Tab-separated table of C-alpha atoms in Angstrom:
chain	number	residue	atom	x	y	z
A	264	MET	CA	66.358	40.048	50.159
A	265	THR	CA	65.176	43.507	49.117
A	266	VAL	CA	64.056	45.233	45.656
A	267	LYS	CA	65.829	48.228	45.291
A	268	LEU	CA	63.016	50.543	43.522
A	269	SER	CA	63.908	52.095	40.019
A	270	SER	CA	62.595	51.564	36.394
A	271	SER	CA	64.721	48.618	35.646
A	272	ASN	CA	63.058	46.864	38.603
A	273	LEU	CA	59.349	47.621	38.113
A	274	ALA	CA	58.666	44.271	36.498
A	275	LYS	CA	60.457	42.528	39.574
A	276	LEU	CA	58.591	44.302	42.651
A	277	PRO	CA	57.705	41.965	45.223
A	278	PRO	CA	54.527	40.412	45.023
A	279	LYS	CA	52.712	42.461	47.971
A	280	VAL	CA	53.774	45.747	45.720
A	281	SER	CA	51.493	46.855	42.271
A	282	GLY	CA	53.094	49.268	39.937
A	283	PRO	CA	52.130	51.313	36.914
A	284	ASN	CA	50.230	49.495	34.700
A	285	TYR	CA	51.040	52.002	31.789
A	286	ASP	CA	54.089	52.630	29.633
A	287	ARG	CA	55.867	55.747	31.690
A	288	ALA	CA	58.397	55.953	28.397
A	289	ARG	CA	55.035	57.089	26.399
A	290	LEU	CA	53.790	59.727	29.187
A	291	LYS	CA	54.552	63.328	27.846
A	292	ALA	CA	54.346	66.372	30.629
A	293	GLY	CA	51.322	68.220	31.068
A	294	ILE	CA	51.837	69.885	34.405
A	295	VAL	CA	54.396	71.817	36.504
A	296	HIS	CA	54.378	71.276	40.275
A	297	PHE	CA	56.103	73.149	42.967
A	298	GLY	CA	56.395	71.646	46.100
A	299	VAL	CA	57.072	67.994	45.817
A	300	GLY	CA	57.074	66.779	49.154
A	301	ASN	CA	55.088	63.813	50.593
A	302	PHE	CA	51.514	65.507	50.377
A	303	HIS	CA	51.842	66.105	46.796
A	304	ARG	CA	52.969	62.615	46.174
A	305	SER	CA	50.517	60.694	48.409
A	306	HIS	CA	47.596	63.296	46.902
A	307	GLN	CA	47.817	64.588	43.747
A	308	ALA	CA	50.102	62.439	41.944
A	309	VAL	CA	48.228	59.165	43.188
A	310	TYR	CA	45.010	60.681	41.221
A	311	LEU	CA	47.376	60.927	38.370
A	312	ASP	CA	48.286	57.751	38.753
A	313	ASP	CA	44.977	56.130	38.773
A	314	LEU	CA	44.166	58.093	35.908
A	315	PHE	CA	46.714	56.654	33.853
A	316	ASN	CA	46.342	53.430	35.213
A	317	ALA	CA	43.198	53.539	33.566
A	318	GLY	CA	44.182	54.260	30.340
A	319	LEU	CA	43.793	58.080	30.205
A	320	GLY	CA	45.433	61.380	30.186
A	321	HIS	CA	48.973	60.308	29.507
A	322	ASP	CA	50.120	63.520	27.960
A	323	TRP	CA	49.372	64.812	31.909
A	324	ALA	CA	52.168	63.690	33.681
A	325	LEU	CA	54.453	65.575	36.127
A	326	ILE	CA	57.290	67.525	36.518
A	327	GLY	CA	58.864	68.615	39.598
A	328	ALA	CA	59.719	72.082	40.658
A	329	GLY	CA	61.225	74.314	43.509
A	330	VAL	CA	62.453	77.611	44.579
A	331	PHE	CA	64.645	76.276	47.796
A	332	ALA	CA	68.261	74.981	48.032
A	333	GLY	CA	66.498	72.267	50.792
A	334	GLU	CA	64.527	70.871	47.877
A	335	LYS	CA	67.529	69.358	45.913
A	336	ILE	CA	67.480	66.898	48.613
A	337	GLY	CA	64.442	65.209	48.286
A	338	ARG	CA	65.185	65.591	44.322
A	339	GLY	CA	68.033	63.682	44.767
A	340	LYS	CA	66.443	60.723	46.274
A	341	LEU	CA	63.876	60.768	43.766
A	342	GLU	CA	66.306	60.847	40.917
A	343	GLU	CA	67.991	57.775	42.165
A	344	GLN	CA	64.874	55.929	41.605
A	345	ASP	CA	63.799	57.318	38.065
A	346	TRP	CA	61.154	60.150	40.033
A	347	LEU	CA	59.388	56.940	41.327
A	348	THR	CA	57.319	56.713	44.573
A	349	THR	CA	56.243	54.211	46.958
A	350	VAL	CA	53.029	55.165	48.708
A	351	VAL	CA	51.787	52.762	51.469
A	352	GLU	CA	48.170	53.267	52.894
A	353	GLN	CA	47.614	51.903	56.782
A	354	ASP	CA	44.968	52.008	59.209
A	355	GLN	CA	44.079	49.226	61.367
A	356	GLY	CA	44.246	45.663	60.008
A	357	HIS	CA	44.821	47.032	56.445
A	358	MET	CA	48.121	48.172	54.673
A	359	SER	CA	48.636	48.411	50.725
A	360	ALA	CA	51.746	49.643	48.956
A	361	ARG	CA	51.872	50.867	45.188
A	362	VAL	CA	54.679	52.140	43.240
A	363	THR	CA	53.068	55.564	41.487
A	364	GLY	CA	54.668	56.673	37.981
A	365	ALA	CA	53.222	59.839	37.716
A	366	MET	CA	56.393	62.218	37.748
A	367	ILE	CA	58.533	61.904	34.596
A	368	ASP	CA	61.160	64.625	35.630
A	369	PHE	CA	62.031	67.210	38.581
A	370	LEU	CA	63.710	70.432	37.148
A	371	MET	CA	66.743	71.418	39.556
A	372	PRO	CA	64.929	73.670	42.398
A	373	GLY	CA	66.034	77.394	41.868
A	374	GLU	CA	67.387	77.222	38.323
A	375	ALA	CA	64.992	79.914	37.218
A	376	ALA	CA	66.026	80.151	33.500
A	377	ALA	CA	65.064	75.807	32.907
A	378	ILE	CA	61.981	76.287	35.253
A	379	ILE	CA	60.751	79.522	33.045
A	380	GLU	CA	61.851	77.574	29.827
A	381	GLN	CA	59.196	74.583	30.746
A	382	LEU	CA	56.769	76.876	32.196
A	383	ALA	CA	56.752	78.499	28.570
A	384	ASP	CA	56.366	75.344	26.820
A	385	PRO	CA	52.700	74.882	25.247
A	386	ALA	CA	52.227	70.849	26.233
A	387	ILE	CA	52.199	72.505	30.014
A	388	ARG	CA	48.682	73.281	30.719
A	389	ILE	CA	48.939	73.446	34.356
A	390	VAL	CA	51.189	74.989	37.350
A	391	SER	CA	49.924	73.282	40.661
A	392	LEU	CA	51.544	74.233	43.884
A	393	THR	CA	51.972	72.667	47.648
A	394	ILE	CA	54.248	75.337	49.092
A	395	THR	CA	52.368	74.916	52.781
A	396	GLU	CA	50.345	77.760	54.317
A	397	GLY	CA	53.698	80.267	54.809
A	398	GLY	CA	54.451	80.188	51.173
A	399	TYR	CA	52.222	82.764	49.658
A	400	PHE	CA	53.195	85.651	51.007
A	401	ILE	CA	49.639	86.566	53.010
A	402	ASP	CA	49.282	89.017	55.722
A	403	PRO	CA	48.174	86.562	59.105
A	404	ALA	CA	46.045	89.041	60.524
A	405	SER	CA	44.103	90.723	57.175
A	406	GLY	CA	44.442	87.080	55.530
A	407	VAL	CA	45.246	89.380	52.166
A	408	PHE	CA	48.557	89.460	49.704
A	409	ASN	CA	51.609	91.631	51.282
A	410	PRO	CA	53.629	93.088	48.268
A	411	THR	CA	55.863	94.360	50.456
A	412	HIS	CA	57.798	91.740	51.658
A	413	PRO	CA	61.131	91.763	50.430
A	414	ASP	CA	61.263	88.569	47.816
A	415	ILE	CA	58.087	89.804	46.294
A	416	VAL	CA	59.668	93.390	46.128
A	417	ALA	CA	63.014	91.515	44.872
A	418	ASP	CA	61.052	89.875	42.175
A	419	ALA	CA	59.510	92.858	41.389
A	420	GLN	CA	62.409	94.728	40.149
A	421	PRO	CA	63.314	95.354	36.613
A	422	GLY	CA	65.635	92.633	35.255
A	423	ALA	CA	65.698	90.427	38.191
A	424	GLU	CA	65.760	86.360	37.988
A	425	PRO	CA	62.875	84.893	40.017
A	426	LYS	CA	63.450	83.788	43.200
A	427	THR	CA	60.152	83.089	44.473
A	428	VAL	CA	56.968	80.776	42.903
A	429	PHE	CA	54.971	83.443	42.109
A	430	GLY	CA	58.111	85.258	40.532
A	431	LEU	CA	58.200	82.038	38.425
A	432	ILE	CA	55.103	81.306	37.586
A	433	LEU	CA	54.333	85.241	35.963
A	434	ALA	CA	57.803	84.980	34.195
A	435	GLY	CA	56.487	82.068	32.397
A	436	LEU	CA	53.123	83.937	31.783
A	437	VAL	CA	55.359	86.728	30.475
A	438	ARG	CA	56.645	84.179	27.980
A	439	ARG	CA	53.611	82.597	26.621
A	440	ARG	CA	51.878	85.931	26.624
A	441	ALA	CA	54.416	87.184	24.402
A	442	ASP	CA	54.693	83.781	22.384
A	443	GLY	CA	51.239	83.866	21.566
A	444	ILE	CA	50.663	80.560	23.554
A	445	VAL	CA	47.450	80.147	25.962
A	446	PRO	CA	48.085	80.505	29.428
A	447	PHE	CA	48.686	77.800	31.675
A	448	THR	CA	46.087	77.228	34.729
A	449	VAL	CA	47.659	77.817	38.235
A	450	MET	CA	46.091	75.130	40.740
A	451	SER	CA	47.194	75.517	44.153
A	452	CYS	CA	46.474	72.213	46.228
A	453	ASP	CA	47.536	73.985	49.572
A	454	ASN	CA	45.286	73.859	52.659
A	455	ILE	CA	44.444	77.778	52.907
A	456	PRO	CA	40.876	79.113	52.594
A	457	HIS	CA	39.741	80.158	49.185
A	458	ASN	CA	43.254	78.936	47.986
A	459	GLY	CA	42.653	79.763	44.425
A	460	HIS	CA	41.947	83.220	45.165
A	461	VAL	CA	44.288	83.693	47.589
A	462	THR	CA	47.029	82.094	44.795
A	463	SER	CA	45.447	84.548	41.873
A	464	ASP	CA	45.690	87.988	44.636
A	465	GLY	CA	49.616	86.828	44.881
A	466	VAL	CA	50.510	86.357	41.168
A	467	ILE	CA	48.557	89.392	40.238
A	468	GLY	CA	49.817	91.469	43.148
A	469	LEU	CA	53.596	91.010	42.279
A	470	ALA	CA	52.229	91.575	38.415
A	471	ARG	CA	50.943	94.964	39.499
A	472	LEU	CA	54.195	95.999	40.990
A	473	ILE	CA	56.053	95.578	37.861
A	474	ASP	CA	53.276	96.712	35.082
A	475	GLU	CA	49.596	97.443	35.591
A	476	ASP	CA	48.710	96.175	31.895
A	477	LEU	CA	50.317	92.627	32.532
A	478	ALA	CA	48.231	92.482	36.053
A	479	ASN	CA	44.805	93.083	33.824
A	480	TRP	CA	46.135	90.489	31.368
A	481	VAL	CA	46.757	88.161	33.802
A	482	ARG	CA	43.343	88.917	35.804
A	483	ASP	CA	41.218	88.931	32.430
A	484	ASN	CA	43.129	85.502	30.920
A	485	VAL	CA	44.861	82.901	33.952
A	486	ALA	CA	42.472	80.349	35.900
A	487	PHE	CA	43.496	79.869	39.256
A	488	PRO	CA	40.457	77.112	40.977
A	489	ASN	CA	39.816	77.145	44.330
A	490	GLY	CA	40.266	73.202	45.632
A	491	MET	CA	39.865	71.791	48.786
A	492	VAL	CA	42.185	68.727	49.120
A	493	ASP	CA	42.767	65.950	52.326
A	494	ARG	CA	44.770	63.362	53.390
A	495	ILE	CA	46.577	62.879	56.375
A	496	THR	CA	50.186	62.071	55.415
A	497	PRO	CA	53.046	62.700	58.049
A	498	ALA	CA	56.997	63.367	57.459
A	499	THR	CA	58.934	60.328	55.786
A	500	THR	CA	61.432	58.770	58.605
A	501	ASP	CA	63.715	56.126	58.767
A	502	ARG	CA	60.681	54.077	60.363
A	503	GLU	CA	58.789	54.210	57.443
A	504	ARG	CA	61.709	52.946	54.945
A	505	GLY	CA	62.001	50.059	57.548
A	506	ILE	CA	58.533	49.186	57.527
A	507	LEU	CA	58.583	49.332	53.494
A	508	ALA	CA	61.785	47.204	53.503
A	509	SER	CA	60.863	44.590	56.108
A	510	ASP	CA	56.783	44.029	55.354
A	511	PHE	CA	57.188	44.787	51.527
A	512	GLY	CA	60.745	43.683	50.254
A	513	LEU	CA	60.932	47.481	48.748
A	514	GLU	CA	63.808	49.730	49.313
A	515	ASP	CA	62.648	53.234	48.304
A	516	ASN	CA	64.682	56.519	49.592
A	517	TRP	CA	61.953	58.693	50.055
A	518	PRO	CA	58.509	56.348	50.488
A	519	VAL	CA	54.817	58.437	51.639
A	520	PHE	CA	52.779	56.757	54.367
A	521	CYS	CA	49.213	58.074	54.502
A	522	GLU	CA	45.663	56.626	55.549
A	523	PRO	CA	43.400	55.256	52.930
A	524	PHE	CA	41.042	58.123	52.987
A	525	ARG	CA	41.607	60.996	50.259
A	526	GLN	CA	39.538	64.253	48.850
A	527	TRP	CA	39.679	66.420	46.354
A	528	VAL	CA	37.334	68.746	45.752
A	529	LEU	CA	37.699	71.142	42.889
A	530	GLU	CA	36.411	73.853	40.434
A	531	ASP	CA	36.096	73.479	36.754
A	532	HIS	CA	38.124	76.104	35.634
A	533	PHE	CA	40.819	75.410	33.783
A	534	THR	CA	42.189	77.891	30.691
A	535	ALA	CA	43.867	75.169	28.613
A	536	GLY	CA	42.115	71.852	29.304
A	537	ARG	CA	42.559	69.366	32.613
A	538	PRO	CA	42.982	65.847	32.541
A	539	ALA	CA	39.732	63.910	33.353
A	540	LEU	CA	40.189	63.592	37.255
A	541	GLU	CA	36.417	63.026	37.377
A	542	LYS	CA	36.964	59.508	36.201
A	543	VAL	CA	39.222	58.768	39.616
A	544	GLY	CA	37.102	60.241	42.391
A	545	VAL	CA	37.856	64.186	42.047
A	546	GLN	CA	34.669	66.382	43.024
A	547	PHE	CA	34.200	68.979	40.468
A	548	VAL	CA	31.730	71.610	41.785
A	549	GLY	CA	30.812	74.965	41.242
A	550	ASP	CA	31.264	76.488	44.551
A	551	VAL	CA	34.259	74.875	46.486
A	552	ALA	CA	33.785	76.974	49.559
A	553	PRO	CA	31.429	74.854	51.592
A	554	TYR	CA	33.407	71.979	51.716
A	555	GLU	CA	36.822	73.985	51.949
A	556	LEU	CA	35.549	75.958	55.311
A	557	MET	CA	33.972	72.176	56.629
A	558	LYS	CA	37.515	70.894	56.162
A	559	ILE	CA	39.501	74.168	57.841
A	560	ARG	CA	37.596	74.361	60.734
A	561	ILE	CA	36.636	70.757	61.684
A	562	LEU	CA	39.820	68.691	60.216
A	563	ASN	CA	42.503	71.405	60.619
A	564	GLY	CA	41.184	73.140	63.500
A	565	GLY	CA	40.444	69.762	65.238
A	566	HIS	CA	44.457	69.258	64.276
A	567	ALA	CA	45.624	72.532	66.446
A	568	THR	CA	42.593	71.597	69.094
A	569	ILE	CA	44.497	68.357	69.884
A	570	ALA	CA	48.252	69.378	69.097
A	571	TYR	CA	48.934	72.012	71.469
A	572	PRO	CA	47.353	70.061	75.070
A	573	ALA	CA	49.419	66.620	73.885
A	574	GLY	CA	52.156	68.647	73.012
A	575	LEU	CA	52.285	69.766	76.824
A	576	MET	CA	51.517	66.215	77.989
A	577	ASP	CA	55.131	64.877	76.142
A	578	ILE	CA	52.566	63.039	73.989
A	579	HIS	CA	54.250	61.417	70.975
A	580	PHE	CA	52.009	60.452	68.296
A	581	VAL	CA	48.398	61.712	67.081
A	582	HIS	CA	46.707	58.273	67.579
A	583	GLU	CA	48.161	58.137	71.538
A	584	ALA	CA	46.492	61.580	71.694
A	585	MET	CA	43.248	60.309	70.822
A	586	GLN	CA	43.615	57.577	73.195
A	587	GLU	CA	44.437	60.045	76.032
A	588	PRO	CA	40.327	60.719	77.298
A	589	LEU	CA	41.162	64.424	78.240
A	590	VAL	CA	42.621	65.453	74.824
A	591	ARG	CA	39.845	62.991	72.855
A	592	GLY	CA	36.893	64.711	75.391
A	593	PHE	CA	38.521	68.367	74.390
A	594	LEU	CA	38.466	67.829	70.831
A	595	ALA	CA	34.402	66.900	71.005
A	596	LYS	CA	33.436	69.265	72.963
A	597	LEU	CA	35.471	72.175	71.720
A	598	GLU	CA	34.149	70.968	67.934
A	599	ARG	CA	30.489	70.276	68.998
A	600	ASP	CA	30.028	73.386	71.115
A	601	GLU	CA	31.929	75.924	69.204
A	602	ILE	CA	33.542	75.368	65.796
A	603	ILE	CA	30.979	73.036	63.816
A	604	PRO	CA	28.263	75.808	64.830
A	605	THR	CA	30.259	78.075	62.650
A	606	VAL	CA	29.912	75.816	59.593
A	607	PRO	CA	27.429	76.382	57.215
A	608	PRO	CA	25.142	73.767	55.388
A	609	VAL	CA	27.670	71.538	52.856
A	610	PRO	CA	26.048	69.429	50.149
A	611	ASP	CA	25.292	65.891	50.398
A	612	THR	CA	27.229	66.070	54.099
A	613	VAL	CA	26.243	65.870	57.470
A	614	LEU	CA	28.564	67.532	59.815
A	615	GLU	CA	28.210	65.315	62.639
A	616	ASP	CA	29.279	62.137	60.576
A	617	TYR	CA	32.084	64.235	58.893
A	618	TYR	CA	33.092	64.985	62.709
A	619	GLN	CA	33.162	61.181	63.644
A	620	LEU	CA	35.029	60.408	60.220
A	621	ILE	CA	37.975	63.130	61.209
A	622	GLU	CA	37.984	61.450	64.950
A	623	ARG	CA	38.374	58.112	63.200
A	624	ARG	CA	40.908	59.348	61.159
A	625	PHE	CA	43.028	61.233	63.952
A	626	SER	CA	42.659	57.862	65.951
A	627	ASN	CA	43.885	55.486	62.990
A	628	PRO	CA	47.107	54.100	64.605
A	629	LYS	CA	49.026	52.776	61.777
A	630	ILE	CA	49.830	56.255	60.448
A	631	GLY	CA	52.465	57.199	62.836
A	632	ASP	CA	51.649	61.294	62.373
A	633	THR	CA	53.408	62.922	65.157
A	634	ILE	CA	52.015	65.756	67.463
A	635	ARG	CA	54.933	68.078	66.943
A	636	ARG	CA	54.078	68.078	62.922
A	637	LEU	CA	50.733	69.558	64.091
A	638	CYS	CA	52.212	71.901	66.396
A	639	LEU	CA	54.499	73.412	63.427
A	640	ASP	CA	53.984	76.635	62.141
A	641	GLY	CA	51.172	77.765	64.477
A	642	SER	CA	51.882	81.520	63.496
A	643	ASN	CA	50.856	80.958	59.823
A	644	ARG	CA	48.460	77.925	60.638
A	645	GLN	CA	46.454	79.746	63.376
A	646	PRO	CA	45.065	82.587	61.250
A	647	LYS	CA	43.652	80.148	59.060
A	648	PHE	CA	42.213	77.592	61.452
A	649	ILE	CA	41.313	78.645	64.154
A	650	ILE	CA	41.193	82.682	64.328
A	651	PRO	CA	38.243	82.961	61.740
A	652	THR	CA	36.051	80.522	63.903
A	653	ILE	CA	37.006	82.854	67.065
A	654	ALA	CA	35.872	86.293	65.008
A	655	ASP	CA	32.776	84.513	63.891
A	656	ARG	CA	31.927	83.135	67.434
A	657	LEU	CA	32.396	86.559	68.625
A	658	LYS	CA	30.346	88.198	66.007
A	659	ALA	CA	27.492	86.207	66.758
A	660	GLY	CA	27.631	87.141	70.627
A	661	LYS	CA	28.543	83.393	71.330
A	662	GLY	CA	31.019	81.869	73.934
A	663	VAL	CA	34.454	81.528	73.055
A	664	ALA	CA	35.875	79.675	76.201
A	665	GLY	CA	36.887	76.626	74.627
A	666	LEU	CA	38.782	78.461	71.406
A	667	ALA	CA	40.175	80.716	74.284
A	668	LEU	CA	41.473	77.589	75.636
A	669	GLU	CA	43.053	76.628	72.674
A	670	SER	CA	45.039	79.733	71.909
A	671	ALA	CA	45.719	79.797	75.656
A	672	LEU	CA	47.274	76.527	74.908
A	673	TRP	CA	49.002	77.168	72.073
A	674	CYS	CA	50.889	80.474	73.908
A	675	ARG	CA	51.741	78.203	76.862
A	676	TYR	CA	53.104	75.434	74.170
A	677	CYS	CA	55.125	78.430	72.558
A	678	PHE	CA	56.844	79.196	75.811
A	679	GLY	CA	59.500	76.268	75.177
A	680	THR	CA	58.874	73.466	77.934
A	681	THR	CA	55.963	70.691	78.376
A	682	ASP	CA	54.307	70.362	81.804
A	683	SER	CA	57.163	67.982	82.779
A	684	GLY	CA	60.189	70.641	82.014
A	685	VAL	CA	61.207	69.102	78.740
A	686	VAL	CA	62.523	71.590	76.582
A	687	ILE	CA	60.512	72.169	73.145
A	688	GLU	CA	62.755	72.868	70.194
A	689	PRO	CA	61.768	75.227	68.099
A	690	ASN	CA	58.611	74.499	65.762
A	691	ASP	CA	57.939	77.426	63.949
A	692	PRO	CA	59.571	79.733	61.172
A	693	ASN	CA	58.691	82.820	63.938
A	694	TRP	CA	59.887	80.749	67.298
A	695	ASP	CA	61.822	83.064	68.481
A	696	ARG	CA	59.396	86.268	68.736
A	697	LEU	CA	56.773	83.353	69.836
A	698	GLN	CA	58.867	82.017	72.490
A	699	ALA	CA	59.588	85.705	73.580
A	700	THR	CA	55.974	86.640	73.236
A	701	ALA	CA	54.771	83.671	75.428
A	702	ARG	CA	57.498	84.456	78.205
A	703	ALA	CA	55.994	88.156	78.851
A	704	ALA	CA	52.680	86.661	78.461
A	705	LYS	CA	52.948	84.379	81.365
A	706	ASP	CA	52.470	87.450	83.506
A	707	ALA	CA	50.712	89.956	81.523
A	708	PRO	CA	48.434	87.617	78.802
A	709	GLY	CA	47.488	90.672	76.555
A	710	ALA	CA	51.084	90.544	74.943
A	711	TRP	CA	49.993	87.527	73.354
A	712	LEU	CA	46.630	88.649	71.796
A	713	ALA	CA	48.808	91.870	71.041
A	714	MET	CA	50.494	90.104	68.175
A	715	GLU	CA	48.447	92.390	65.556
A	716	ASP	CA	49.558	90.596	62.510
A	717	ILE	CA	47.862	87.322	63.641
A	718	TYR	CA	45.318	88.031	66.071
A	719	GLY	CA	43.919	91.218	64.316
A	720	ASP	CA	40.417	92.277	65.618
A	721	VAL	CA	39.762	89.200	67.999
A	722	GLY	CA	42.940	90.511	70.201
A	723	ARG	CA	41.368	93.679	70.952
A	724	SER	CA	37.928	91.949	71.845
A	725	ALA	CA	37.211	92.349	75.719
A	726	ALA	CA	35.196	89.116	75.675
A	727	PHE	CA	38.051	86.997	73.839
A	728	ALA	CA	40.875	88.667	75.931
A	729	GLU	CA	39.265	88.179	79.383
A	730	ALA	CA	38.474	84.246	78.408
A	731	PHE	CA	42.261	83.699	76.735
A	732	ALA	CA	43.676	85.276	80.224
A	733	HIS	CA	41.694	83.197	82.562
A	734	ALA	CA	42.668	80.036	80.265
A	735	LEU	CA	46.280	80.840	80.394
A	736	ASN	CA	46.434	81.790	83.527
A	737	VAL	CA	44.702	78.236	84.855
A	738	LEU	CA	47.009	76.831	82.698
A	739	TRP	CA	50.294	78.450	84.295
A	740	ALA	CA	48.681	76.985	87.605
A	741	ASN	CA	47.667	73.880	87.428
A	742	GLY	CA	48.616	72.181	84.209
A	743	ALA	CA	47.190	70.956	80.870
A	744	ARG	CA	45.834	67.799	82.164
A	745	GLU	CA	43.663	69.900	85.543
A	746	THR	CA	42.928	72.282	82.557
A	747	LEU	CA	41.259	70.154	80.429
A	748	THR	CA	39.836	67.940	83.430
A	749	ARG	CA	37.919	71.570	84.406
A	750	TYR	CA	37.001	72.258	80.881
A	751	LEU	CA	35.386	69.273	80.300
A	752	ALA	CA	33.658	69.597	83.802
A	753	GLY	CA	32.159	72.927	82.776
A	754	LYS	CA	34.186	74.564	85.497
A	755	LEU	CA	37.179	76.392	83.545
């Protein structure tokens, strides 16, 4: 017998599943969150649930929001279970399940008027975001907000109903300004370098298209704290729903499976107060940048490093990639030779220890994280996680053989077949363009680096172009397995 997750069944949860020890009916909303996906529910929502379980911050409950029609599916699943989520932590020899109750409502995605009304409510003091790297309207090569994007231009038109997250946030701030209400803090929880500054550039950049005075008011009055977030959280499939039902006796439409490790480092910069998250493990610091750079280069760059060779070798799960000596060896050599040397010192952190922790986390056999997920959206991820490291190496006059091979592996993956000939289904918003460019690059490697919006100055470096062309030619001639063997032997 299984128990179906709902508010009325919280008192009947199976013995191995813990639930909220607070009265959800007494929670009050303090945060509107855009992008209610798996990562948010395994990270920010869990920290808040911990806080509420400690008897603190009950006026900081979450209300979900979104802009895309596709988000209505997730909303429907959560509505059926009264906005509750089961979070299952797994690693070797450990599995635990808990029901979190920090979310109390989820506005219908795309219903601008209702969302703006909620944002204008003085009770809402934080608006947070997990909208993925692609949601910030950043020009990949320059890393700067792109005010000419058609969606941004549309939101800037007089009388337009906002369709973007930035448009909705700005409309909420305009209402609060008119009503004399303190502006909310805008808090990005996405894996983007300087995510607070990037979010600020987006909101202020849109405001500037509408009215210079409004842009200046946002700049002077709204807080955009930078933050570093970390917890490996794969997508939910029937596999996860089945494990929850069979191992724990609980039915959840949309459970979240994740690793036990989590980290959140946040600037203490808020306009209208904040929950006491330091009581539940959040690190508040004056400068997030060192932590952020370490995580983005070593962890996210590490994910990119193992993704494409594993994809070309037809490896399905991340932990299986880490069991392949060539992939694990490529990760270790590239990290130690080229990535970690570009990371400045981080307070109270030994970078080699941090790397070894990353290695253990990637090797977790229980998570079920997929190589395809790591390969997703390279056109947005490579300019944030890999290309700045290449730029720093080139600037310092250092070698880039391993980073050039990583780029070549991405290019080879985007050709659209694995080394065994299996077709790779589209795995990037820009797949058609990437595939056409990868096909041209087979005979003319420079075509790949000529994607100015992705590679920028790095693509114009003669040293990098030479190393990239060599790595791609070796890949095409010998396949990923032999190429990695040569690289690890120092004979690429």
